[in-house]
Short mmCIF file of C-alpha atoms (C1' of nucleotides) in Angstrom, two decimals:
data_model
loop_
_atom_site.label_atom_id
_atom_site.label_comp_id
_atom_site.label_asym_id
_atom_site.label_seq_id
_atom_site.Cartn_x
_atom_site.Cartn_y
_atom_site.Cartn_z
CA MET A 1 15.47 8.59 24.53
CA ALA A 2 14.53 10.78 27.48
CA LYS A 3 15.46 9.47 30.71
CA SER A 4 13.76 9.84 34.02
CA GLN A 5 15.69 9.92 37.26
CA SER A 6 13.57 7.39 38.84
CA GLY A 7 9.95 6.12 38.34
CA PRO A 8 8.47 4.07 35.58
CA LYS A 9 10.23 2.93 32.36
CA LEU A 10 9.53 5.42 29.78
CA GLN A 11 9.87 3.43 26.67
CA PRO A 12 6.69 2.14 25.11
CA VAL A 13 6.11 -1.47 25.48
CA ARG A 14 8.15 -3.63 22.93
CA GLY A 15 6.37 -3.81 19.61
CA THR A 16 4.10 -0.93 20.28
CA HIS A 17 4.60 2.67 18.87
CA ASP A 18 3.27 6.16 19.50
CA ILE A 19 1.56 7.45 16.22
CA MET A 20 1.92 11.03 15.61
CA GLY A 21 3.07 13.64 12.88
CA ASP A 22 3.33 12.28 9.33
CA LYS A 23 2.54 8.82 10.51
CA ALA A 24 -0.77 9.83 12.14
CA ARG A 25 -1.61 11.90 8.85
CA THR A 26 -0.74 8.96 6.75
CA PHE A 27 -2.93 6.57 8.85
CA ARG A 28 -5.80 9.00 8.73
CA TYR A 29 -5.45 9.36 4.87
CA ILE A 30 -5.46 5.51 4.37
CA ASN A 31 -8.40 5.08 6.68
CA GLN A 32 -10.44 7.86 5.00
CA VAL A 33 -9.78 6.25 1.45
CA PHE A 34 -10.71 2.84 2.83
CA GLN A 35 -13.94 3.98 4.39
CA ASP A 36 -15.04 5.97 1.35
CA ILE A 37 -14.49 3.01 -0.85
CA ALA A 38 -16.11 0.52 1.59
CA LYS A 39 -19.24 2.71 1.67
CA ARG A 40 -19.26 2.97 -2.22
CA PHE A 41 -19.37 -0.82 -2.29
CA GLY A 42 -22.34 -0.77 0.14
CA HIS A 43 -20.52 -1.92 3.38
CA GLU A 44 -21.58 -0.75 6.74
CA GLU A 45 -19.21 -0.02 9.70
CA ILE A 46 -18.94 -2.43 12.45
CA SER A 47 -16.72 -2.06 15.52
CA THR A 48 -16.33 -4.91 17.99
CA PRO A 49 -14.51 -4.98 21.34
CA ILE A 50 -10.72 -5.35 21.16
CA PHE A 51 -11.02 -8.33 23.54
CA GLU A 52 -13.21 -11.29 23.50
CA PHE A 53 -13.55 -14.54 25.60
CA THR A 54 -10.46 -16.54 24.68
CA GLU A 55 -12.60 -19.36 23.42
CA ILE A 56 -13.84 -17.25 20.53
CA PHE A 57 -10.23 -17.26 19.13
CA ASN A 58 -8.87 -20.63 20.09
CA ARG A 59 -11.86 -22.43 18.91
CA THR A 60 -12.07 -20.88 15.39
CA LEU A 61 -8.41 -20.01 14.34
CA GLY A 62 -7.29 -23.51 15.03
CA GLU A 63 -5.53 -24.93 18.12
CA THR A 64 -2.38 -25.65 16.24
CA SER A 65 -2.01 -22.35 14.36
CA ASP A 66 0.88 -20.23 15.52
CA VAL A 67 -1.51 -17.37 16.37
CA VAL A 68 -3.32 -19.43 19.00
CA SER A 69 -0.41 -21.61 20.14
CA LYS A 70 2.07 -18.84 20.85
CA GLU A 71 0.86 -15.28 19.90
CA MET A 72 -2.18 -14.41 21.85
CA TYR A 73 -2.45 -11.89 24.60
CA THR A 74 -4.44 -13.88 27.02
CA PHE A 75 -5.25 -12.78 30.55
CA GLU A 76 -7.67 -13.45 33.39
CA ASP A 77 -9.80 -10.53 34.32
CA ARG A 78 -10.85 -10.01 37.97
CA GLY A 79 -13.81 -12.19 37.66
CA GLY A 80 -11.69 -15.14 36.67
CA GLU A 81 -12.73 -15.03 32.87
CA SER A 82 -10.10 -15.90 30.33
CA LEU A 83 -9.89 -13.07 27.91
CA THR A 84 -7.84 -12.37 24.86
CA LEU A 85 -6.91 -9.14 23.04
CA ARG A 86 -7.99 -9.79 19.41
CA PRO A 87 -5.25 -11.09 17.11
CA GLU A 88 -7.48 -10.60 14.01
CA TYR A 89 -10.78 -9.30 13.26
CA THR A 90 -12.89 -12.04 11.64
CA ALA A 91 -13.62 -14.05 14.60
CA GLY A 92 -14.87 -11.21 16.61
CA ILE A 93 -17.10 -10.00 13.75
CA ALA A 94 -18.37 -13.63 13.33
CA ARG A 95 -19.22 -13.66 17.08
CA ALA A 96 -21.03 -10.24 16.75
CA PHE A 97 -23.01 -11.60 13.78
CA ILE A 98 -24.26 -14.50 15.99
CA SER A 99 -24.70 -12.44 19.06
CA ASN A 100 -26.86 -9.87 17.26
CA GLY A 101 -28.94 -12.38 15.42
CA LEU A 102 -27.95 -10.99 12.00
CA GLN A 103 -28.86 -14.13 10.18
CA GLN A 104 -32.17 -12.46 9.81
CA SER A 105 -30.68 -9.69 7.68
CA LEU A 106 -28.47 -11.30 5.14
CA PRO A 107 -26.33 -10.52 3.38
CA CYS A 108 -24.21 -8.66 5.85
CA LYS A 109 -21.52 -6.33 4.37
CA PHE A 110 -19.18 -4.93 6.84
CA PHE A 111 -16.08 -2.85 7.11
CA ALA A 112 -14.03 -2.26 10.27
CA PHE A 113 -10.63 -1.18 11.43
CA GLY A 114 -8.76 -0.87 14.66
CA PRO A 115 -5.87 -2.28 16.66
CA MET A 116 -4.84 -6.00 16.79
CA PHE A 117 -2.48 -7.76 19.18
CA ARG A 118 -0.07 -10.49 18.61
CA TYR A 119 2.81 -11.52 20.92
CA GLU A 120 5.62 -11.79 18.36
CA ARG A 121 9.14 -10.73 17.94
CA PRO A 122 8.86 -7.26 16.33
CA GLN A 123 10.56 -6.50 12.96
CA LYS A 124 10.02 -4.41 9.90
CA GLY A 125 6.34 -4.44 9.26
CA ARG A 126 5.36 -6.63 12.28
CA MET A 127 4.41 -5.05 15.54
CA ARG A 128 2.73 -6.43 18.72
CA GLN A 129 0.08 -3.84 18.49
CA PHE A 130 -0.70 -3.14 14.83
CA HIS A 131 -3.76 -1.92 12.98
CA GLN A 132 -5.94 -3.53 10.28
CA MET A 133 -8.75 -2.56 8.03
CA ASP A 134 -11.25 -5.28 7.55
CA ILE A 135 -13.85 -6.17 4.88
CA GLU A 136 -16.39 -8.99 5.38
CA ILE A 137 -19.39 -10.31 3.59
CA LEU A 138 -21.52 -12.88 5.43
CA GLY A 139 -24.28 -14.90 3.99
CA VAL A 140 -23.19 -14.98 0.40
CA ALA A 141 -22.18 -18.30 -0.82
CA GLU A 142 -21.88 -17.31 -4.45
CA PRO A 143 -18.52 -16.42 -5.92
CA GLN A 144 -19.88 -12.96 -6.71
CA ALA A 145 -18.86 -12.05 -3.12
CA ASP A 146 -15.35 -13.25 -3.65
CA ILE A 147 -15.10 -11.02 -6.76
CA GLU A 148 -16.67 -8.11 -5.01
CA VAL A 149 -14.37 -8.28 -2.06
CA LEU A 150 -11.27 -8.51 -4.26
CA ALA A 151 -12.56 -5.62 -6.25
CA ILE A 152 -12.73 -3.52 -2.99
CA ALA A 153 -9.16 -4.57 -2.30
CA VAL A 154 -7.89 -3.60 -5.73
CA THR A 155 -9.80 -0.20 -5.61
CA LEU A 156 -8.22 0.59 -2.19
CA LEU A 157 -4.66 -0.33 -3.32
CA THR A 158 -5.20 1.53 -6.58
CA GLU A 159 -6.59 4.73 -5.00
CA LEU A 160 -3.59 4.57 -2.58
CA ASN A 161 -1.42 4.45 -5.79
CA LEU A 162 0.29 1.37 -4.73
CA MET A 163 -0.78 -1.18 -7.27
CA ASP A 164 2.34 -0.70 -9.42
CA ASP A 165 4.29 -2.40 -6.59
CA ILE A 166 1.83 -4.94 -5.60
CA SER A 167 0.52 -8.21 -7.11
CA LEU A 168 -2.35 -10.36 -6.29
CA GLU A 169 -1.83 -13.96 -5.71
CA ILE A 170 -4.84 -16.23 -5.51
CA ASN A 171 -5.53 -19.93 -4.91
CA SER A 172 -8.47 -22.09 -4.12
CA LEU A 173 -8.20 -24.37 -1.03
CA GLY A 174 -11.26 -26.16 -2.36
CA ASP A 175 -14.36 -27.33 -0.52
CA LYS A 176 -14.14 -29.79 2.26
CA GLU A 177 -14.36 -32.90 0.00
CA SER A 178 -11.51 -31.59 -2.28
CA ARG A 179 -9.38 -30.37 0.57
CA ASP A 180 -9.58 -33.61 2.43
CA ALA A 181 -8.61 -35.60 -0.72
CA TYR A 182 -5.75 -33.31 -1.40
CA ARG A 183 -4.59 -33.34 2.19
CA ASP A 184 -4.54 -37.24 2.07
CA ALA A 185 -2.42 -37.29 -1.07
CA LEU A 186 0.05 -34.70 0.62
CA VAL A 187 0.41 -36.85 3.66
CA VAL A 188 1.13 -39.97 1.50
CA TYR A 189 3.63 -38.00 -0.59
CA PHE A 190 5.49 -36.35 2.22
CA THR A 191 5.47 -39.44 4.49
CA GLU A 192 7.33 -41.25 1.66
CA HIS A 193 10.00 -38.53 1.71
CA LYS A 194 10.05 -38.07 5.38
CA ALA A 195 13.72 -38.48 5.71
CA ARG A 196 14.35 -35.32 3.60
CA LEU A 197 11.87 -33.07 5.37
CA SER A 198 13.02 -30.32 7.52
CA GLU A 199 12.21 -30.50 11.23
CA ASP A 200 9.70 -27.81 11.08
CA SER A 201 7.91 -29.53 8.17
CA LEU A 202 7.92 -32.95 9.98
CA ALA A 203 5.78 -31.23 12.65
CA ARG A 204 3.61 -29.71 9.98
CA LEU A 205 3.05 -33.20 8.54
CA GLU A 206 1.29 -34.05 11.78
CA LYS A 207 -0.67 -30.87 12.35
CA ASN A 208 -1.27 -29.10 9.11
CA PRO A 209 0.47 -30.77 6.09
CA MET A 210 -0.70 -28.09 3.71
CA ARG A 211 1.67 -25.70 5.31
CA ILE A 212 4.66 -27.49 4.17
CA LEU A 213 3.78 -25.93 0.70
CA ASP A 214 5.07 -22.58 1.78
CA SER A 215 8.20 -23.67 3.62
CA LYS A 216 11.23 -21.69 2.89
CA ASP A 217 13.60 -24.49 3.56
CA GLU A 218 15.56 -25.39 0.38
CA ASN A 219 15.20 -29.20 0.72
CA ASP A 220 11.52 -28.73 1.40
CA ARG A 221 11.08 -26.62 -1.56
CA ALA A 222 12.63 -29.19 -3.83
CA LEU A 223 10.22 -31.83 -2.48
CA VAL A 224 7.32 -29.32 -2.80
CA GLU A 225 8.15 -28.90 -6.52
CA ASN A 226 7.25 -32.50 -7.18
CA ALA A 227 4.58 -32.73 -4.62
CA PRO A 228 0.83 -33.25 -5.73
CA ARG A 229 -0.86 -30.25 -7.14
CA ILE A 230 -4.09 -29.08 -5.39
CA SER A 231 -5.81 -28.32 -8.69
CA ASP A 232 -5.67 -32.02 -9.51
CA TYR A 233 -7.87 -32.75 -6.51
CA TYR A 234 -10.60 -30.21 -7.17
CA ASN A 235 -14.05 -31.61 -7.46
CA VAL A 236 -16.54 -30.28 -10.05
CA GLU A 237 -18.03 -27.76 -7.61
CA THR A 238 -14.65 -26.38 -6.58
CA ARG A 239 -13.49 -26.12 -10.12
CA LEU A 240 -16.61 -24.23 -11.16
CA PHE A 241 -16.49 -21.97 -8.17
CA PHE A 242 -12.88 -21.03 -8.67
CA ASP A 243 -13.36 -20.49 -12.43
CA THR A 244 -16.21 -18.18 -11.82
CA VAL A 245 -14.12 -16.06 -9.52
CA LEU A 246 -11.15 -15.80 -11.99
CA ALA A 247 -13.62 -15.09 -14.91
CA GLY A 248 -15.10 -12.23 -12.72
CA LEU A 249 -11.52 -10.91 -12.05
CA ASP A 250 -10.81 -11.09 -15.73
CA ALA A 251 -14.03 -9.13 -16.57
CA LEU A 252 -12.95 -6.53 -14.14
CA GLN A 253 -9.53 -6.46 -15.70
CA ILE A 254 -8.01 -7.44 -12.37
CA LYS A 255 -4.59 -8.93 -12.82
CA TYR A 256 -3.68 -12.01 -10.74
CA VAL A 257 -1.22 -14.95 -10.43
CA ILE A 258 -2.46 -18.25 -9.39
CA ASN A 259 -0.16 -19.59 -6.70
CA GLU A 260 -1.04 -23.12 -5.84
CA ARG A 261 1.30 -23.14 -2.89
CA LEU A 262 -0.63 -20.24 -1.25
CA VAL A 263 -2.15 -21.62 1.96
CA ARG A 264 -3.46 -19.45 4.92
CA GLY A 265 -2.17 -19.66 8.36
CA LEU A 266 -5.69 -19.87 10.04
CA ASP A 267 -7.66 -22.93 9.87
CA TYR A 268 -11.05 -21.48 8.97
CA TYR A 269 -10.44 -20.85 5.26
CA SER A 270 -11.94 -22.77 2.30
CA HIS A 271 -12.27 -22.16 -1.39
CA THR A 272 -10.87 -18.76 -2.33
CA ALA A 273 -7.58 -17.56 -0.59
CA PHE A 274 -5.57 -14.55 -1.71
CA GLU A 275 -2.72 -12.31 -0.74
CA PHE A 276 -1.65 -8.90 -2.24
CA VAL A 277 2.14 -8.97 -1.92
CA THR A 278 4.96 -6.51 -2.53
CA SER A 279 8.72 -6.92 -2.65
CA LYS A 280 9.32 -3.54 -1.14
CA LEU A 281 8.81 -4.34 2.50
CA GLY A 282 11.64 -6.82 3.30
CA ALA A 283 10.49 -9.99 4.76
CA GLN A 284 6.79 -9.09 5.35
CA GLY A 285 5.49 -8.79 1.84
CA THR A 286 1.88 -9.41 2.43
CA VAL A 287 -0.04 -6.14 2.66
CA LEU A 288 -3.50 -7.43 2.41
CA ALA A 289 -4.85 -10.90 2.58
CA GLY A 290 -8.05 -12.95 3.19
CA GLY A 291 -10.27 -15.71 1.83
CA ARG A 292 -13.50 -17.57 2.17
CA TYR A 293 -14.51 -19.08 5.48
CA ASP A 294 -17.81 -20.69 4.92
CA GLY A 295 -17.43 -23.14 8.05
CA LEU A 296 -16.60 -20.47 10.60
CA ILE A 297 -20.00 -19.26 11.83
CA GLU A 298 -21.20 -22.89 12.12
CA LYS A 299 -18.06 -23.95 13.90
CA MET A 300 -18.62 -21.09 16.43
CA GLY A 301 -22.15 -22.35 17.13
CA GLY A 302 -24.31 -20.28 14.75
CA GLN A 303 -26.39 -21.32 11.82
CA SER A 304 -24.31 -22.32 8.83
CA THR A 305 -23.45 -19.14 7.01
CA ALA A 306 -21.00 -18.36 4.24
CA GLY A 307 -18.44 -15.73 4.65
CA ILE A 308 -15.57 -14.04 2.97
CA GLY A 309 -13.37 -11.16 3.79
CA TRP A 310 -9.84 -9.77 4.12
CA ALA A 311 -7.69 -7.59 6.28
CA ALA A 312 -5.08 -5.08 5.38
CA GLY A 313 -2.14 -3.94 7.60
CA MET A 314 -2.13 -0.21 8.02
CA GLU A 315 1.46 -0.15 9.13
CA ARG A 316 2.58 -2.07 6.11
CA LEU A 317 0.40 0.17 3.78
CA SER A 318 1.71 3.33 5.39
CA ASP A 319 5.40 2.04 4.99
CA LEU A 320 4.83 2.09 1.20
CA ILE A 321 3.28 5.60 1.10
CA SER A 322 5.61 8.52 1.22
CA PRO A 323 4.20 11.23 3.58
CA ASP A 324 4.32 13.98 0.96
CA LEU A 325 1.83 12.12 -1.14
CA VAL A 326 -0.63 12.41 1.46
CA THR A 327 -3.01 15.31 1.13
CA GLN A 328 -1.70 18.30 2.99
CA ASP A 329 -3.86 19.59 5.74
CA THR A 330 -5.45 22.97 5.05
CA ARG A 331 -2.97 25.67 6.05
CA PRO A 332 -4.04 27.87 9.15
CA VAL A 333 -4.36 31.55 9.45
CA SER A 334 -2.69 33.07 12.41
CA ILE A 335 -3.95 35.74 14.46
CA ILE A 336 -1.51 38.06 16.23
CA PRO A 337 -2.64 40.58 18.85
CA VAL A 338 -0.03 43.34 19.51
CA GLY A 339 -0.23 44.50 23.19
CA ASP A 340 -2.56 43.35 26.01
CA ASP A 341 -5.39 45.58 24.97
CA CYS A 342 -6.00 43.87 21.76
CA GLN A 343 -6.29 40.25 23.34
CA THR A 344 -10.02 40.31 23.77
CA GLU A 345 -10.59 41.55 20.22
CA ALA A 346 -8.22 38.93 18.79
CA LEU A 347 -9.92 36.22 20.91
CA LYS A 348 -13.31 37.26 19.67
CA LEU A 349 -12.20 37.29 16.01
CA ALA A 350 -10.42 33.91 16.30
CA TYR A 351 -13.66 32.38 17.70
CA ARG A 352 -15.83 33.99 15.05
CA LEU A 353 -13.55 32.66 12.25
CA ARG A 354 -13.21 29.20 13.74
CA LYS A 355 -16.98 28.91 14.04
CA ALA A 356 -17.06 29.82 10.35
CA ASP A 357 -14.81 26.98 9.56
CA TYR A 358 -11.43 28.58 9.17
CA ILE A 359 -8.43 27.02 10.89
CA ILE A 360 -6.95 29.67 13.11
CA ASP A 361 -3.92 29.53 15.17
CA MET A 362 -3.35 31.99 18.07
CA SER A 363 -0.15 31.86 19.93
CA TYR A 364 -0.14 32.45 23.60
CA ARG A 365 2.97 34.49 24.31
CA GLY A 366 5.85 36.36 22.77
CA ASN A 367 6.42 39.72 20.97
CA MET A 368 5.26 40.15 17.50
CA ALA A 369 8.41 38.91 15.92
CA LYS A 370 8.23 35.66 17.75
CA ARG A 371 4.65 35.27 17.01
CA MET A 372 5.30 35.89 13.26
CA LYS A 373 8.09 33.26 13.42
CA ARG A 374 5.54 30.80 14.85
CA ALA A 375 3.08 31.46 12.19
CA ASN A 376 5.65 30.96 9.54
CA LYS A 377 6.75 27.67 11.12
CA ILE A 378 3.37 26.05 11.13
CA SER A 379 3.10 27.31 7.40
CA SER A 380 0.19 29.80 7.92
CA MET A 381 -1.20 31.30 4.78
CA ALA A 382 -1.52 34.69 6.46
CA ALA A 383 -1.33 36.54 9.72
CA ILE A 384 -4.02 38.79 10.95
CA ILE A 385 -2.44 41.56 13.09
CA ILE A 386 -4.46 43.40 15.61
CA GLY A 387 -2.82 46.40 17.23
CA GLU A 388 -4.05 49.42 19.01
CA ASP A 389 -3.80 51.66 15.96
CA GLU A 390 -5.98 49.19 14.03
CA LEU A 391 -8.37 48.72 16.81
CA LYS A 392 -8.98 52.59 16.91
CA ARG A 393 -9.82 52.48 13.22
CA GLY A 394 -11.93 49.27 13.46
CA THR A 395 -9.55 47.20 11.24
CA VAL A 396 -6.81 44.65 11.23
CA MET A 397 -3.72 44.13 9.16
CA ILE A 398 -3.67 40.97 7.05
CA LYS A 399 -0.29 39.87 5.94
CA ASN A 400 -0.11 37.31 3.08
CA PHE A 401 2.85 35.06 3.85
CA ASP A 402 3.37 33.87 0.48
CA ASP A 403 3.99 37.20 -1.32
CA GLY A 404 4.63 39.35 1.75
CA SER A 405 1.96 41.79 0.88
CA GLN A 406 -0.08 43.60 3.62
CA THR A 407 -3.51 44.96 3.53
CA GLU A 408 -5.63 46.79 5.98
CA ILE A 409 -9.11 45.55 6.26
CA ALA A 410 -12.24 46.61 8.32
CA LEU A 411 -13.05 44.12 11.07
CA ASP A 412 -16.34 43.22 9.59
CA GLN A 413 -14.87 42.64 6.13
CA VAL A 414 -12.26 40.07 7.42
CA MET A 415 -14.27 36.95 6.33
CA THR A 416 -14.91 38.27 2.89
CA HIS A 417 -11.30 39.10 2.59
CA LEU A 418 -10.14 35.68 3.73
CA ASN A 419 -12.20 34.08 0.94
CA HIS A 420 -9.12 34.81 -1.23
CA TYR A 421 -7.24 32.23 0.82
CA ARG A 422 -9.65 29.35 0.60
"C1'" G B 1 11.65 -19.18 21.03
"C1'" C B 2 16.53 -18.84 17.77
"C1'" G B 3 20.28 -15.89 15.01
"C1'" G B 4 22.95 -11.17 13.15
"C1'" G B 5 23.53 -5.79 13.62
"C1'" U B 6 23.33 -1.22 16.39
"C1'" G B 7 23.06 1.97 21.24
"C1'" U B 8 27.25 9.18 21.68
"C1'" A B 9 22.68 16.06 22.10
"C1'" G B 10 15.51 16.60 20.62
"C1'" C B 11 16.98 14.38 15.28
"C1'" U B 12 20.82 12.40 11.68
"C1'" C B 13 25.56 11.08 12.71
"C1'" A B 14 31.27 11.95 13.45
"C1'" G B 15 34.97 10.87 17.18
"C1'" U B 16 38.91 8.77 20.44
"C1'" U B 17 45.08 2.66 17.96
"C1'" G B 18 42.29 4.00 26.15
"C1'" G B 19 44.43 10.47 28.16
"C1'" U B 20 42.72 16.26 30.75
"C1'" U B 21 36.81 21.00 29.41
"C1'" A B 22 33.10 14.79 23.92
"C1'" G B 23 32.02 17.28 18.46
"C1'" A B 24 29.15 18.70 13.51
"C1'" G B 25 24.70 19.84 10.78
"C1'" C B 26 19.64 20.39 11.61
"C1'" A B 27 16.41 21.56 15.64
"C1'" C B 28 15.79 24.48 20.03
"C1'" C B 29 16.38 28.98 23.39
"C1'" A B 30 18.01 34.28 23.88
"C1'" G B 31 19.43 38.67 21.55
"C1'" A B 32 20.34 42.30 17.14
"C1'" U B 33 14.59 43.78 16.23
"C1'" U B 34 9.01 46.44 22.57
"C1'" G B 35 4.62 46.71 15.19
"C1'" U B 36 6.51 42.17 11.04
"C1'" G B 37 8.02 35.88 9.36
"C1'" A B 38 10.71 33.08 5.79
"C1'" U B 39 16.86 35.39 4.40
"C1'" U B 40 20.96 37.45 7.80
"C1'" C B 41 24.10 38.27 12.19
"C1'" U B 42 25.64 37.36 17.56
"C1'" G B 43 25.43 34.31 21.80
"C1'" G B 44 23.92 29.58 24.27
"C1'" G B 45 25.28 22.58 24.43
"C1'" U B 46 20.51 21.50 26.07
"C1'" G B 47 24.95 14.95 27.10
"C1'" U B 48 25.06 9.68 33.54
"C1'" C B 49 28.76 8.49 25.19
"C1'" G B 50 21.88 2.77 27.11
"C1'" C B 51 22.71 0.35 32.28
"C1'" C B 52 25.68 -2.68 35.75
"C1'" G B 53 30.28 -4.69 36.64
"C1'" G B 54 35.61 -5.93 35.22
"C1'" U B 55 40.70 -4.73 33.30
"C1'" U B 56 43.61 -0.13 33.89
"C1'" C B 57 47.00 5.35 36.95
"C1'" G B 58 42.89 6.59 33.66
"C1'" A B 59 37.33 3.68 29.95
"C1'" U B 60 32.62 6.75 25.70
"C1'" C B 61 36.46 3.55 23.47
"C1'" C B 62 38.78 -2.95 25.61
"C1'" C B 63 36.13 -7.44 28.25
"C1'" G B 64 31.67 -9.69 30.54
"C1'" G B 65 26.69 -9.28 31.72
"C1'" U B 66 22.16 -6.74 30.99
"C1'" C B 67 18.50 -3.76 28.71
"C1'" A B 68 16.53 -1.31 24.50
"C1'" C B 69 16.18 -0.87 19.41
"C1'" U B 70 16.74 -3.02 14.56
"C1'" C B 71 17.08 -6.92 10.63
"C1'" G B 72 16.16 -12.07 9.68
"C1'" C B 73 14.22 -17.22 11.00
"C1'" C B 74 9.47 -19.44 12.58
"C1'" C B 75 4.68 -17.29 11.45
"C1'" C B 76 1.78 -13.44 9.69
"C1'" A B 77 -1.56 -7.89 8.06
#
RNA sequence: GCGGGUGUAGCUCAGUUGGUUAGAGCACCAGAUUGUGAUUCUGGGUGUCGCCGGUUCGAUCCCGGUCACUCGCCCCA
């Protein structure tokens, strides 16, 4: 790392990264595919601020959730307001939905993307500033929305050519009645076996017993094996809803695995919950996840409105994509003036071609050999050489870098000739 | 917040059981070549061996601390 003699620390803040080169290209590619698909499914873009009043997050995500209790970037602004950098997208979109009175125009189908912030210890696939792509449908209580949102996810991962390494795990957390009944059963069960629970899970028993289900502690897992199963506590409505979602996936030939231990970390989920997971990313296998959050808008103070959505991690997706699979940018054409007298003509030609949609590179200094080297380095398709001799004849030399051939072309024919390179 | 690993050139990494001017490949710069790239040849090291302190005649190497990165736990995209 470069060092400064004195002055500010030059490393980026822990858990943040500069995005450039292949990484930037991969991000742009993923994002283009995502936006294209979202539009095909009839979603509209929404972009909300990267910070909100702190209340927006801590009232909705759950006070006891890890995100709220220890991962938020919260600060006071100069006016004394407590603000928080968004740790996820859904709460901000829900707030925007209410702020803008969008219950008048249901259903709302949104897509969004941008940076998120969580104060965590960084590791593979986990950053303090990371980027998510987000899909939400608001105002549709029918399971068709669940199916559609999952179809978007599968389309995205398929078009990114990642579905071979990723599987969909799905569960239903049930409606409130089912979930409360199940929660009670879990508390009874785990309280009986309190002595064998890990320390972490003892705390979970108090705060959020369902999370004991995805504990990685060996003893816990043994207990979980024999714990009550959520599907036994589904009421009729929940069972029907979940079966409809699964039937929809079957109809679309979307493969899935029911994982009854899948619970989500944030409090606002109900009914459908899902994760797309891979084993190729080390400890952070979840690449895209989401679920239904029918109670969220009401909890936030709006009219009761159904909602379902998901978020995908850009960093995690791009870690799965090798850079050479990303579409190469169109190669440039280099213009090389020889001698000062040709600068103006070169400048004019470059401008003309750029306005006509060509990608033109012009180096700023160096003799011809150096400029040719640079042209080669940036993988130009061709060099347009303008020298005094050519200028007198009203022509330029066009050198094809792939076969080394060289042709003299009249200045006003340059564009026609370049069509060979399109 | 808790564990493990790693810090040597722009990048990937070698190295010294503690010894004088610290190395390789790639990259980069200059020249061979003031009108021709990719190939070739010549020359150039661009470095506080992360930082601070300790042991020592002597530390890049050993010890302590610290910072950074990294992997994992917790949790999550």
